[in-house]
XYZ file of C-alpha atoms in Angstrom:
748
model
C 25.174 -42.862 25.974
C 21.897 -41.045 26.707
C 19.239 -40.777 24.089
C 15.685 -39.866 23.801
C 13.101 -42.596 23.532
C 11.354 -43.168 20.297
C 8.021 -41.256 20.304
C 5.141 -40.772 18.038
C 4.716 -37.363 16.428
C 2.489 -35.122 18.435
C -0.094 -33.204 16.578
C -0.086 -29.359 17.267
C -1.400 -28.788 20.697
C -4.923 -27.364 21.356
C -6.421 -25.825 24.378
C -7.597 -28.470 26.735
C -10.827 -26.650 27.489
C -13.644 -25.780 25.089
C -12.842 -22.303 23.681
C -15.646 -19.678 23.959
C -17.491 -21.039 26.994
C -15.486 -19.171 29.694
C -13.558 -15.902 28.540
C -11.759 -15.668 31.865
C -10.147 -19.108 31.310
C -9.443 -18.354 27.827
C -7.652 -15.329 28.797
C -5.749 -17.065 31.542
C -4.630 -19.732 29.112
C -3.522 -17.259 26.580
C -1.383 -15.370 28.917
C 0.233 -18.489 30.465
C 0.989 -19.881 26.860
C 2.612 -16.434 25.844
C 4.765 -16.355 29.088
C 5.889 -19.996 28.279
C 6.703 -19.635 24.607
C 7.381 -15.832 23.765
C 10.565 -14.021 24.705
C 8.580 -11.045 26.280
C 4.938 -10.361 26.716
C 3.178 -7.291 27.917
C 0.330 -9.014 29.866
C -1.588 -5.851 30.320
C -1.827 -5.152 26.647
C -2.714 -8.593 25.767
C -5.358 -8.512 28.412
C -6.696 -5.187 26.960
C -6.704 -6.463 23.486
C -8.506 -9.685 24.581
C -11.280 -7.286 26.202
C -11.477 -5.257 23.220
C -11.947 -8.302 21.210
C -14.786 -9.508 23.382
C -16.664 -6.132 23.317
C -16.191 -5.756 19.500
C -17.721 -9.080 18.798
C -20.219 -9.290 21.694
C -23.499 -11.317 20.750
C -21.774 -12.363 17.528
C -21.640 -16.132 16.739
C -19.712 -18.042 14.140
C -21.508 -20.768 11.801
C -20.423 -23.383 14.324
C -22.470 -21.758 17.031
C -19.489 -20.795 19.034
C -18.864 -16.992 20.087
C -17.240 -15.157 17.282
C -14.309 -13.997 19.643
C -13.086 -17.560 19.610
C -11.697 -17.111 16.202
C -9.419 -14.298 16.884
C -8.503 -15.955 20.285
C -7.724 -19.230 18.338
C -5.408 -17.224 15.821
C -3.751 -15.742 18.755
C -3.058 -19.225 20.348
C -1.639 -20.516 17.077
C 0.761 -17.609 17.194
C 2.021 -18.562 20.671
C 2.150 -22.413 20.228
C 2.679 -23.277 16.501
C 4.175 -20.162 15.036
C 5.377 -18.173 17.968
C 6.211 -14.661 17.148
C 5.977 -11.723 19.619
C 3.268 -10.093 21.870
C 2.714 -7.473 19.036
C 1.503 -10.214 16.736
C -0.653 -11.837 19.447
C -2.326 -8.402 20.153
C -2.890 -7.777 16.400
C -4.392 -11.247 15.884
C -6.923 -10.467 18.889
C -7.720 -7.151 16.935
C -7.655 -8.119 13.354
C -11.427 -8.489 12.720
C -12.139 -5.400 14.854
C -11.977 -2.381 12.404
C -14.160 -4.269 9.833
C -16.720 -5.558 12.292
C -18.316 -2.237 13.389
C -17.700 1.221 14.598
C -16.672 0.322 18.235
C -13.036 0.721 17.667
C -11.106 2.230 14.766
C -7.507 1.950 13.544
C -6.790 5.305 15.137
C -8.245 3.889 18.509
C -5.835 0.955 18.141
C -3.062 3.086 17.273
C -3.522 5.242 20.348
C -3.895 2.240 22.739
C -1.513 -0.203 21.252
C 1.196 1.856 19.231
C 1.848 2.309 15.428
C 3.233 -1.200 15.003
C 0.162 -2.968 16.038
C -1.929 -0.495 13.985
C -0.084 -1.015 10.918
C -0.176 -4.737 11.299
C -3.888 -4.577 11.884
C -4.236 -2.254 9.037
C -2.491 -4.613 6.601
C -4.617 -7.660 7.742
C -7.872 -5.567 7.248
C -6.679 -4.804 3.747
C -6.050 -8.459 2.992
C -9.459 -9.285 4.505
C -11.090 -6.744 2.285
C -9.230 -8.051 -0.822
C -10.523 -11.642 -0.107
C -14.166 -10.264 -0.234
C -13.566 -8.864 -3.639
C -14.241 -10.651 -6.898
C -10.639 -11.016 -8.230
C -10.819 -13.740 -10.670
C -7.258 -13.822 -12.087
C -5.044 -15.685 -9.522
C -1.946 -13.703 -10.719
C -3.877 -10.332 -9.698
C -4.633 -11.922 -6.371
C -1.221 -13.145 -5.769
C 0.348 -9.542 -6.602
C -2.296 -7.717 -4.662
C -1.485 -9.604 -1.438
C 2.197 -9.411 -2.111
C 1.987 -5.667 -2.380
C 0.577 -5.422 1.168
C 3.424 -7.521 2.491
C 5.197 -4.698 4.428
C 5.892 -6.410 7.646
C 6.778 -10.098 7.874
C 4.313 -10.498 10.876
C 1.276 -9.480 8.643
C 1.496 -12.646 6.424
C 2.264 -14.898 9.229
C -0.706 -13.724 11.256
C -2.702 -14.235 7.974
C -1.426 -17.733 7.527
C -2.428 -18.275 11.255
C -5.892 -16.844 10.599
C -6.342 -18.956 7.221
C -5.175 -22.165 9.335
C -7.985 -21.820 11.954
C -10.330 -21.031 9.091
C -9.515 -24.312 7.525
C -9.673 -26.254 10.717
C -13.287 -25.009 11.347
C -14.469 -25.212 7.605
C -17.067 -28.020 8.154
C -19.624 -25.552 9.111
C -19.777 -23.754 5.788
C -21.666 -24.551 2.704
C -19.932 -26.907 0.143
C -19.503 -24.029 -2.389
C -17.695 -21.733 0.082
C -15.633 -24.732 1.242
C -14.246 -25.421 -2.255
C -13.771 -21.673 -3.073
C -11.633 -21.204 0.167
C -9.744 -24.601 -0.219
C -8.775 -23.686 -3.749
C -7.489 -20.338 -2.665
C -5.760 -22.207 0.135
C -4.191 -24.699 -2.050
C -2.859 -21.993 -4.641
C -1.922 -19.281 -2.326
C -1.236 -20.143 1.239
C 0.236 -23.599 1.030
C 2.903 -22.611 -1.288
C 3.600 -19.411 0.683
C 3.888 -21.361 3.938
C 6.646 -23.727 2.222
C 8.544 -20.707 1.251
C 8.506 -19.372 4.781
C 9.901 -22.570 5.997
C 6.409 -23.513 7.702
C 6.345 -26.977 6.520
C 3.809 -28.286 8.937
C 1.438 -25.553 7.992
C 2.068 -26.108 4.294
C 1.236 -29.909 4.872
C -1.917 -29.331 6.914
C -3.096 -26.526 4.378
C -2.778 -29.069 1.526
C -4.448 -31.925 3.513
C -7.283 -29.917 4.654
C -7.988 -28.282 1.411
C -7.662 -31.538 -0.528
C -10.072 -32.990 1.899
C -12.887 -30.447 0.630
C -11.753 -30.193 -3.115
C -11.465 -34.169 -3.508
C -13.575 -35.679 -0.693
C -13.938 -39.143 -2.089
C -10.387 -39.503 -2.770
C -9.224 -37.910 0.504
C -11.526 -40.400 2.476
C -10.256 -43.535 0.508
C -6.579 -42.618 1.118
C -7.296 -41.783 4.783
C -9.269 -45.088 5.284
C -6.308 -47.233 3.717
C -3.803 -45.355 5.982
C -5.846 -45.978 9.190
C -6.264 -49.604 8.336
C -2.307 -50.073 7.666
C -1.349 -47.772 10.676
C -0.469 -50.388 13.194
C 1.546 -52.361 10.443
C 3.361 -49.319 9.551
C 4.198 -48.603 13.239
C 5.503 -52.178 13.633
C 7.479 -51.853 10.603
C 9.275 -48.793 11.562
C 9.919 -50.266 15.041
C 11.744 -53.030 13.559
C 13.524 -50.781 11.094
C 15.014 -48.452 13.958
C 16.162 -51.316 16.249
C 19.625 -51.898 14.465
C 19.965 -48.094 14.242
C 19.750 -47.647 17.829
C 22.185 -50.442 18.484
C 24.795 -49.286 15.909
C 24.515 -45.644 17.359
C 24.961 -46.882 20.928
C 27.991 -48.954 19.918
C 29.728 -46.113 17.855
C 32.884 -45.134 19.603
C 32.855 -41.828 18.013
C 29.451 -41.103 19.080
C 30.080 -42.252 22.547
C 32.832 -39.809 23.131
C 30.370 -37.123 22.022
C 27.810 -38.341 24.467
C 25.050 -37.498 21.927
C 21.451 -37.144 22.680
C 19.060 -37.970 20.057
C 15.490 -39.101 18.994
C 13.998 -41.147 16.238
C 10.409 -40.572 15.391
C 8.201 -42.149 12.628
C 7.194 -39.328 10.228
C 3.702 -39.824 8.855
C 3.152 -39.244 5.162
C 0.722 -36.586 4.307
C -2.532 -37.537 2.309
C -1.995 -35.009 -0.353
C 1.587 -35.944 -0.973
C 0.522 -39.767 -1.162
C -2.178 -38.727 -3.757
C 0.648 -36.916 -5.742
C 2.566 -40.146 -5.788
C -0.412 -42.111 -7.108
C -0.755 -39.656 -9.988
C 3.177 -39.526 -10.515
C 3.571 -43.356 -10.399
C 0.013 -44.176 -11.948
C -0.483 -46.732 -9.040
C -3.446 -47.187 -6.527
C -2.560 -46.407 -2.937
C -2.432 -49.912 -1.921
C 0.485 -50.480 -4.260
C 2.537 -47.758 -2.682
C 5.192 -49.345 -0.586
C 7.211 -46.162 0.375
C 4.832 -44.720 2.834
C 7.346 -45.288 5.747
C 9.601 -42.446 6.840
C 11.584 -41.559 9.871
C 13.372 -38.387 11.177
C 16.413 -38.510 13.416
C 17.066 -35.385 15.425
C 20.384 -34.761 17.399
C 20.760 -32.660 20.371
C 23.970 -30.861 19.260
C 25.072 -28.150 16.832
C 27.909 -30.408 15.358
C 26.883 -31.114 11.813
C 29.521 -33.765 11.339
C 27.494 -35.855 13.748
C 24.639 -35.889 11.131
C 26.905 -37.180 8.484
C 28.361 -39.813 10.878
C 24.809 -41.194 11.425
C 24.013 -41.252 7.958
C 27.119 -43.428 7.338
C 25.929 -45.756 10.030
C 22.518 -46.141 8.483
C 24.081 -46.558 5.030
C 26.094 -49.509 6.345
C 22.902 -51.151 7.831
C 20.597 -50.753 4.729
C 21.114 -50.260 1.058
C 20.681 -46.757 -0.223
C 18.095 -45.955 -2.924
C 20.084 -44.323 -5.793
C 19.503 -40.717 -6.512
C 17.639 -39.780 -3.164
C 20.582 -38.312 -1.249
C 19.994 -34.356 -0.805
C 22.467 -32.478 1.459
C 20.439 -29.476 2.391
C 22.868 -28.939 5.420
C 25.848 -27.871 3.085
C 23.529 -26.231 0.655
C 20.378 -24.702 2.789
C 17.134 -24.117 0.891
C 16.270 -20.356 0.453
C 14.058 -20.270 3.355
C 16.774 -21.410 5.540
C 15.787 -25.122 5.763
C 18.691 -27.574 6.623
C 18.643 -31.361 6.910
C 20.114 -34.526 5.255
C 17.556 -36.445 3.011
C 18.072 -40.043 1.721
C 15.995 -43.169 1.319
C 17.005 -46.765 2.028
C 15.703 -50.212 1.293
C 14.335 -51.952 4.509
C 12.769 -55.393 5.149
C 10.874 -56.730 2.092
C 12.684 -54.126 0.061
C 10.208 -51.466 1.215
C 11.642 -48.030 0.745
C 11.919 -45.977 3.989
C 12.690 -42.128 3.623
C 15.261 -40.839 6.369
C 15.882 -37.136 7.475
C 18.744 -36.164 9.794
C 19.150 -32.921 11.496
C 20.143 -30.924 14.409
C 17.584 -29.702 17.054
C 18.462 -26.229 15.920
C 17.785 -27.083 12.226
C 14.508 -28.793 13.301
C 13.345 -25.815 15.032
C 13.740 -23.794 12.118
C 12.289 -26.326 9.789
C 9.188 -26.612 11.874
C 8.805 -22.763 12.762
C 10.391 -21.160 9.662
C 10.467 -17.431 9.909
C 8.860 -17.697 13.343
C 12.120 -19.339 14.720
C 13.892 -16.013 14.283
C 11.263 -14.302 16.610
C 11.571 -16.851 19.432
C 14.591 -19.117 19.105
C 15.044 -21.351 22.192
C 18.778 -21.074 22.239
C 19.014 -17.315 22.276
C 15.740 -15.486 22.216
C 15.727 -12.678 19.753
C 13.269 -9.718 19.909
C 11.059 -9.314 16.871
C 12.307 -5.892 15.932
C 15.740 -7.013 15.804
C 14.957 -9.545 13.415
C 13.128 -7.089 11.174
C 16.068 -4.785 11.311
C 18.656 -7.415 10.456
C 20.045 -6.945 6.788
C 20.724 -10.761 6.380
C 17.175 -11.681 7.541
C 15.747 -8.823 5.550
C 17.511 -10.122 2.451
C 16.018 -13.507 2.898
C 12.550 -12.016 3.423
C 13.018 -10.142 0.081
C 13.556 -13.461 -1.604
C 10.339 -14.853 0.252
C 8.453 -12.144 -1.341
C 8.644 -13.705 -4.736
C 6.429 -16.559 -3.941
C 3.207 -15.121 -5.367
C 5.253 -14.602 -8.547
C 6.779 -18.029 -8.685
C 4.787 -20.824 -7.101
C 7.251 -23.638 -8.172
C 10.688 -24.545 -7.037
C 12.763 -22.313 -9.190
C 16.283 -21.873 -8.052
C 16.900 -18.410 -6.333
C 19.004 -17.045 -9.196
C 16.080 -17.497 -11.563
C 13.738 -15.746 -9.057
C 16.196 -12.771 -8.510
C 16.533 -12.499 -12.509
C 12.709 -12.556 -12.797
C 12.482 -9.750 -10.253
C 14.968 -7.617 -11.985
C 13.178 -7.911 -15.187
C 9.677 -7.807 -14.084
C 9.852 -5.581 -10.803
C 7.488 -6.911 -8.282
C 5.940 -3.446 -7.541
C 5.045 -2.879 -11.094
C 1.375 -2.408 -10.335
C -0.885 -1.501 -7.412
C -4.217 -2.723 -6.541
C -6.996 -0.286 -5.328
C -10.689 0.066 -4.928
C -13.403 2.504 -5.685
C -15.826 3.688 -2.931
C -18.235 0.936 -3.902
C -15.307 -1.811 -3.769
C -14.788 -2.052 -7.500
C -11.254 -3.366 -8.178
C -8.806 -1.226 -10.105
C -5.276 -2.052 -11.443
C -2.977 0.988 -11.625
C 0.825 1.394 -12.378
C 2.923 1.933 -9.164
C 3.264 5.577 -8.098
C -0.074 6.483 -9.716
C -2.064 9.370 -8.371
C -5.486 10.316 -7.641
C -6.051 11.668 -11.137
C -4.888 8.291 -12.664
C -7.547 6.710 -10.573
C -10.116 9.425 -11.459
C -9.539 9.024 -15.095
C -9.790 5.185 -14.928
C -13.338 5.877 -13.682
C -14.710 8.309 -16.175
C -13.391 10.990 -18.170
C -15.664 13.875 -16.542
C -14.708 12.764 -13.061
C -10.966 13.313 -14.021
C -11.556 16.451 -15.796
C -13.467 17.927 -12.618
C -11.219 16.228 -10.003
C -10.185 18.479 -7.201
C -8.692 16.056 -4.703
C -9.518 12.715 -3.056
C -10.146 10.851 -0.064
C -8.041 7.734 0.501
C -9.279 5.396 3.200
C -11.551 8.304 4.419
C -8.702 10.957 4.603
C -8.364 13.810 2.289
C -5.280 13.805 0.073
C -3.804 16.359 -2.296
C -3.315 15.579 -6.111
C 0.177 14.746 -5.647
C -0.515 11.919 -3.276
C 0.918 8.535 -4.436
C -1.544 5.538 -4.098
C -0.922 2.306 -2.585
C -2.070 -1.086 -2.874
C -5.289 -1.734 -0.919
C -6.381 1.772 -0.880
C -9.947 2.876 -1.223
C -10.429 5.963 -3.154
C -13.196 8.456 -3.416
C -12.732 11.307 -5.998
C -13.669 14.763 -4.942
C -15.095 16.834 -7.978
C -16.221 20.405 -8.632
C -17.924 21.532 -11.921
C -15.732 24.570 -11.914
C -12.510 22.469 -12.028
C -10.759 21.656 -15.267
C -7.378 20.227 -16.317
C -4.113 22.271 -16.633
C -0.484 21.624 -17.531
C 0.230 21.045 -13.809
C -1.785 18.060 -13.858
C 0.669 16.311 -16.222
C 3.145 16.341 -13.280
C 0.534 14.566 -11.207
C -0.278 11.577 -13.472
C 1.481 8.808 -15.076
C -1.159 6.510 -17.003
C -1.487 6.919 -20.603
C -5.400 7.551 -20.239
C -5.029 10.265 -17.829
C -2.190 11.969 -19.664
C -3.916 11.689 -22.989
C -7.306 13.069 -21.737
C -5.475 15.927 -19.857
C -3.538 17.045 -23.066
C -6.643 16.486 -25.152
C -8.497 18.829 -22.944
C -5.710 21.457 -22.797
C -5.309 21.164 -26.710
C -9.089 21.570 -27.158
C -9.063 24.740 -24.858
C -5.930 26.017 -26.671
C -7.811 25.619 -30.122
C -10.843 27.286 -28.679
C -8.741 30.116 -27.106
C -7.062 30.612 -30.549
C -10.408 30.967 -32.369
C -11.642 33.202 -29.815
C -8.304 35.244 -29.791
C -8.426 35.680 -33.549
C -12.113 36.959 -33.391
C -11.181 39.354 -30.397
C -8.136 40.578 -32.189
C -10.100 41.108 -35.397
C -12.864 43.013 -33.483
C -10.319 45.210 -31.675
C -8.923 46.428 -34.939
C -12.253 46.838 -36.452
C -13.282 48.986 -33.342
C -10.127 51.164 -33.711
C -10.760 51.264 -37.392
C -7.247 50.000 -38.088
C -6.033 47.814 -40.815
C -2.710 46.015 -40.490
C -0.608 43.972 -42.824
C 1.693 40.954 -41.805
C 4.666 43.042 -41.274
C 2.850 45.440 -39.271
C 1.303 42.522 -37.055
C 4.691 41.254 -36.518
C 5.909 44.565 -35.177
C 2.868 44.751 -32.793
C 3.466 41.304 -31.573
C 7.088 42.252 -30.459
C 5.832 45.630 -28.987
C 3.373 43.578 -26.788
C 6.227 41.219 -25.803
C 5.091 38.102 -27.434
C 7.134 35.605 -29.386
C 4.706 34.836 -32.126
C 1.234 35.359 -33.244
C -0.179 32.185 -31.710
C 1.136 33.139 -28.305
C -0.564 36.572 -28.528
C -3.940 35.278 -29.724
C -3.938 32.404 -26.859
C -3.591 35.256 -24.339
C -6.285 37.374 -25.869
C -8.609 34.457 -26.346
C -8.161 32.957 -22.777
C -8.727 36.597 -21.462
C -5.307 36.740 -19.935
C -5.365 40.256 -21.563
C -8.170 42.672 -20.733
C -10.060 43.738 -23.660
C -9.847 47.465 -22.838
C -6.088 47.119 -22.112
C -5.617 45.502 -25.525
C -7.351 48.343 -27.315
C -5.341 50.925 -25.507
C -2.129 49.109 -26.228
C -2.900 48.582 -30.021
C -4.124 52.269 -30.181
C -0.848 53.654 -28.447
C 1.378 51.602 -30.634
C -0.425 52.492 -33.808
C -0.529 56.128 -33.215
C 3.124 56.164 -32.054
C 4.304 54.572 -35.274
C 1.588 55.287 -37.826
C -0.192 58.512 -36.967
C 2.663 60.930 -36.344
C 0.383 64.201 -36.700
C -1.590 63.090 -33.566
C 1.396 61.308 -31.855
C 2.082 63.668 -29.059
C -1.356 64.406 -27.944
C -2.428 60.874 -28.206
C 0.460 59.618 -26.223
C -0.114 62.070 -23.504
C -3.753 60.981 -23.203
C -3.152 57.370 -23.172
C -0.270 57.140 -20.737
C -0.651 56.310 -17.129
C 1.432 58.103 -14.478
C 3.092 56.213 -11.711
C 5.409 57.388 -9.135
C 7.929 55.981 -6.793
C 9.645 57.836 -3.824
C 12.788 58.481 -5.623
C 11.694 58.847 -9.219
C 8.546 59.378 -11.498
C 7.872 57.169 -14.470
C 5.464 57.187 -17.366
C 4.485 53.642 -18.178
C 3.019 52.363 -21.385
C -0.231 50.547 -20.514
C 0.572 48.057 -23.375
C 2.737 46.043 -21.172
C 0.988 42.830 -19.868
C -0.154 42.736 -16.315
C -0.099 39.908 -13.878
C -1.241 39.249 -10.366
C 1.375 37.666 -7.959
C 0.553 34.244 -6.521
C 2.463 34.916 -3.619
C -0.123 37.358 -2.078
C -3.014 37.241 -4.618
C -4.223 41.074 -4.577
C -7.774 41.966 -4.865
C -9.550 45.196 -5.425
C -9.681 47.203 -2.167
C -6.302 46.227 -1.391
C -3.219 48.583 -1.304
C -1.058 47.563 -4.180
C 2.222 48.122 -5.810
C 3.435 47.136 -9.305
C 6.956 45.558 -10.007
C 8.291 45.739 -13.638
C 9.814 42.249 -14.097
C 12.880 41.125 -16.286
C 10.308 39.948 -18.848
C 8.742 43.521 -19.052
C 5.645 42.636 -17.219
C 3.897 44.350 -14.576
C 3.458 42.189 -11.558
C 0.749 43.342 -9.075
C 1.416 42.715 -5.409
C -0.328 43.629 -2.063
C 1.609 46.438 -0.593
C 2.401 44.516 2.567
C 3.695 41.474 0.460
C 7.096 40.316 1.967
C 8.151 39.105 -1.500
C 7.559 42.405 -3.278
C 9.535 44.167 -0.322
C 12.542 41.947 -0.895
C 12.560 42.512 -4.646
C 12.361 46.186 -3.991
C 15.215 46.074 -1.631
C 17.402 44.160 -4.145
C 16.616 46.818 -6.859
C 16.040 44.169 -9.384
C 13.038 45.901 -10.783
C 11.179 49.265 -11.093
C 8.315 49.515 -8.327
C 5.480 51.590 -8.789
C 2.318 52.713 -6.823
C -0.555 51.601 -8.527
C -4.515 52.476 -8.224
C -7.186 49.935 -8.979
C -8.934 52.342 -11.095
C -5.998 52.284 -13.768
C -6.339 48.612 -13.928
C -9.167 46.577 -15.932
C -12.061 45.301 -13.732
C -12.843 41.630 -13.764
C -12.627 38.398 -11.613
C -9.520 37.566 -9.562
C -7.946 34.446 -8.126
C -7.627 34.424 -4.386
C -6.335 31.728 -1.886
C -7.640 30.764 1.808
C -5.744 28.846 4.189
C -7.771 26.372 6.205
C -7.264 23.965 9.171
C -9.973 21.616 10.315
C -10.960 18.530 12.000
C -10.932 15.063 10.096
C -14.739 14.926 9.303
C -15.525 12.951 6.177
C -18.258 15.399 4.871
C -16.321 18.676 5.814
C -14.761 19.369 2.286
C -18.109 18.634 0.723
C -19.819 21.083 3.154
C -17.211 23.793 2.545
C -17.720 23.164 -1.452
C -21.403 23.465 -1.204
C -21.307 26.640 0.674
C -18.799 28.342 -1.340
C -20.490 27.316 -4.680
C -23.780 28.570 -3.328
C -22.396 32.250 -3.130
C -22.945 34.665 -6.009
C -19.811 35.421 -8.307
C -17.628 32.712 -6.657
C -16.202 29.656 -8.075
C -13.807 27.045 -6.825
C -10.489 26.561 -8.752
C -9.022 23.901 -6.734
C -8.274 22.251 -3.459
C -4.883 21.236 -1.799
C -5.159 19.468 1.556
C -2.917 17.206 3.715
C -4.104 15.029 6.800
C -2.110 14.951 10.043
C -2.652 13.875 13.622
C -4.499 17.217 14.403
C -6.996 16.871 11.408
C -6.394 18.432 8.111
C -4.688 21.508 6.692
C -4.361 23.229 3.249
C -5.647 25.637 0.792
C -8.597 26.435 -1.294
C -8.322 28.647 -4.625
C -11.289 30.742 -5.433
C -12.409 33.250 -8.236
C -13.536 36.241 -6.300
C -14.276 40.033 -7.018
C -12.581 41.972 -4.305
C -10.940 41.710 -0.815
C -14.423 42.639 0.881
C -15.993 39.845 -1.199
C -13.202 37.386 -0.064
C -13.634 38.322 3.569
C -17.387 37.269 3.510
C -16.273 34.083 2.322
C -13.847 33.599 4.975
C -16.368 34.371 7.543
C -18.584 31.945 6.192
C -16.065 29.090 5.919
C -14.935 29.809 9.459
C -18.508 29.362 10.662
C -18.729 25.865 9.489
C -18.599 23.176 12.054
C -15.179 21.510 12.332
C -13.160 24.371 10.788
C -10.505 25.518 13.305
C -9.523 28.548 11.192
C -9.843 30.124 7.904
C -7.713 33.123 6.806
C -6.389 34.902 3.674
C -3.207 33.401 2.309
C 0.089 35.349 2.005
C 3.410 33.945 1.555
C 5.714 34.369 4.433
């Protein structure tokens, strides 16, 4: 029977040359390693990413004195050797510091050159890096924030590789920084590595972090292990000899012609330290520092159980140490037989038995799915696989649950607490904010200051203009755009979810309502005095019905908020009063106060007391040819004559349509709408706002813009006097640098 010779465990391989001294040889090594370990590699794109990395970090040095590019290069090497993923991940690793290092290359450049997948991965890594630079004191918030950015499994795997290289080169930083990063590594990245099945990373993270957090204890344990190294090697050699002989002579295993290897498994310093705490014994008195791992080159799991039986016949089993992770794998996919036996001098030896496939998954964790030796699987296939995705969903719980809770408990917790309950965003000055999931820019604006919320007209998210209905995401950096002419309205309640935003919006609306009621009451009283009319409550009720209001409050609100023109109000009250209470002057007065409208097929006499509204499909202005449509609510809706919506209503004969003249309508200010498209220039909206607000008799009522690959497009609402006035505004907006077109809006 063939078998592998016993061998010492080899540490993760490192480049044989000094990184950073020769970029050409570095690139050559990276390409060769990619070809050796990855399923597929686009060498041209890897090479391009490497050269981008060189240029972006030119003349920059690390604290160790080596060129800065050596860091992203080393991360890329880890992703080809220790956590082999795919070429997209390698490219992303090379680029992951570029967007935050300067203005040479942007995320847009990365997307254009390397595609959307790489750009999204790099964006996620940049956000995590940005978060690490913030002062987030609560560990729970930090975990949740990182978790919320976990949209692609590769993002966190690359981040683990990034952190691993940082920990390996931590010697060059000051002690305070060493401890801060080590604490973060111990509390965040080590547990996360374990849940991803990356046991080797977890152990190295713990040992390296422990080295800086407890230097004296670390050095003491390390020294004891070094002194006893030869003794332990000799003990393991004597311990495994009978096992080799028994396997060799087993008839069942002979028939299977099983290949296998037995290796001594070094105990990790941090785990030894935990044992000294648990057992309250010094390191010198711990006798179970020996461990072996037996790996078989076969997929037949019954062979593992057979070898367990052989070892159990040779050595006495330690009670309560048997764990069958083959029959019941861990949530992260880990499989192995675990048990312990008493060897010579009653020293305890821990034993693990697993197949080569199990070992590959145990060592590589999630990465094994990307590049499995016995059937290479493209990364996208893994990401699209429902079974794999279910496992990934479970892994995402790690930041909420650092311990070893059973999967069913984790799932219950998720159902109860909903992971994405909160999002974590930043102000323009990198101030941290926690908001509910699905929060809007208005929620963010009110979280900063009430006045900023009240005057919000839009927002820039990560440098791009977004409308008020945009839903914020974790990691977003937000700048609120404001205008002093802007104020809250009922629509805002649809685009806010926080109690603070909702309460302030409602408060503003209620305050304005109260002011409008007071103003309306005064104006109504003044109107009656002007007409020298006195009305009792009964007569007021009749007037309210005549003016098509449901109650007094509704009428006073419209009067107080200037929705009804003062002259129109006087005429309406006068007409009604003389029609009902001045019969001697009735005919003469009615003829004088009626306005004549005509339509091709019919003539109408229309009572000017009916409310007049201006259509929002075409926003008519003085100088426009207009028509009036009598709605089912008995309101005159004023349209531009060329309005398609008005034409369709006329064709359906659902309302009476009249020719109108502006001379018959009250003068005032009017709302108009301009459609705009322009280039994605950060200061452009501000330039437009400043220009518009500098014009006489003009104010901005609101913005609504969306970004796309061509720049931005959207609308601006204005208060204007006439179509001639609006045309001047459009001309000035069109002359602003970066504007592709500006035109008057009309609904198609």
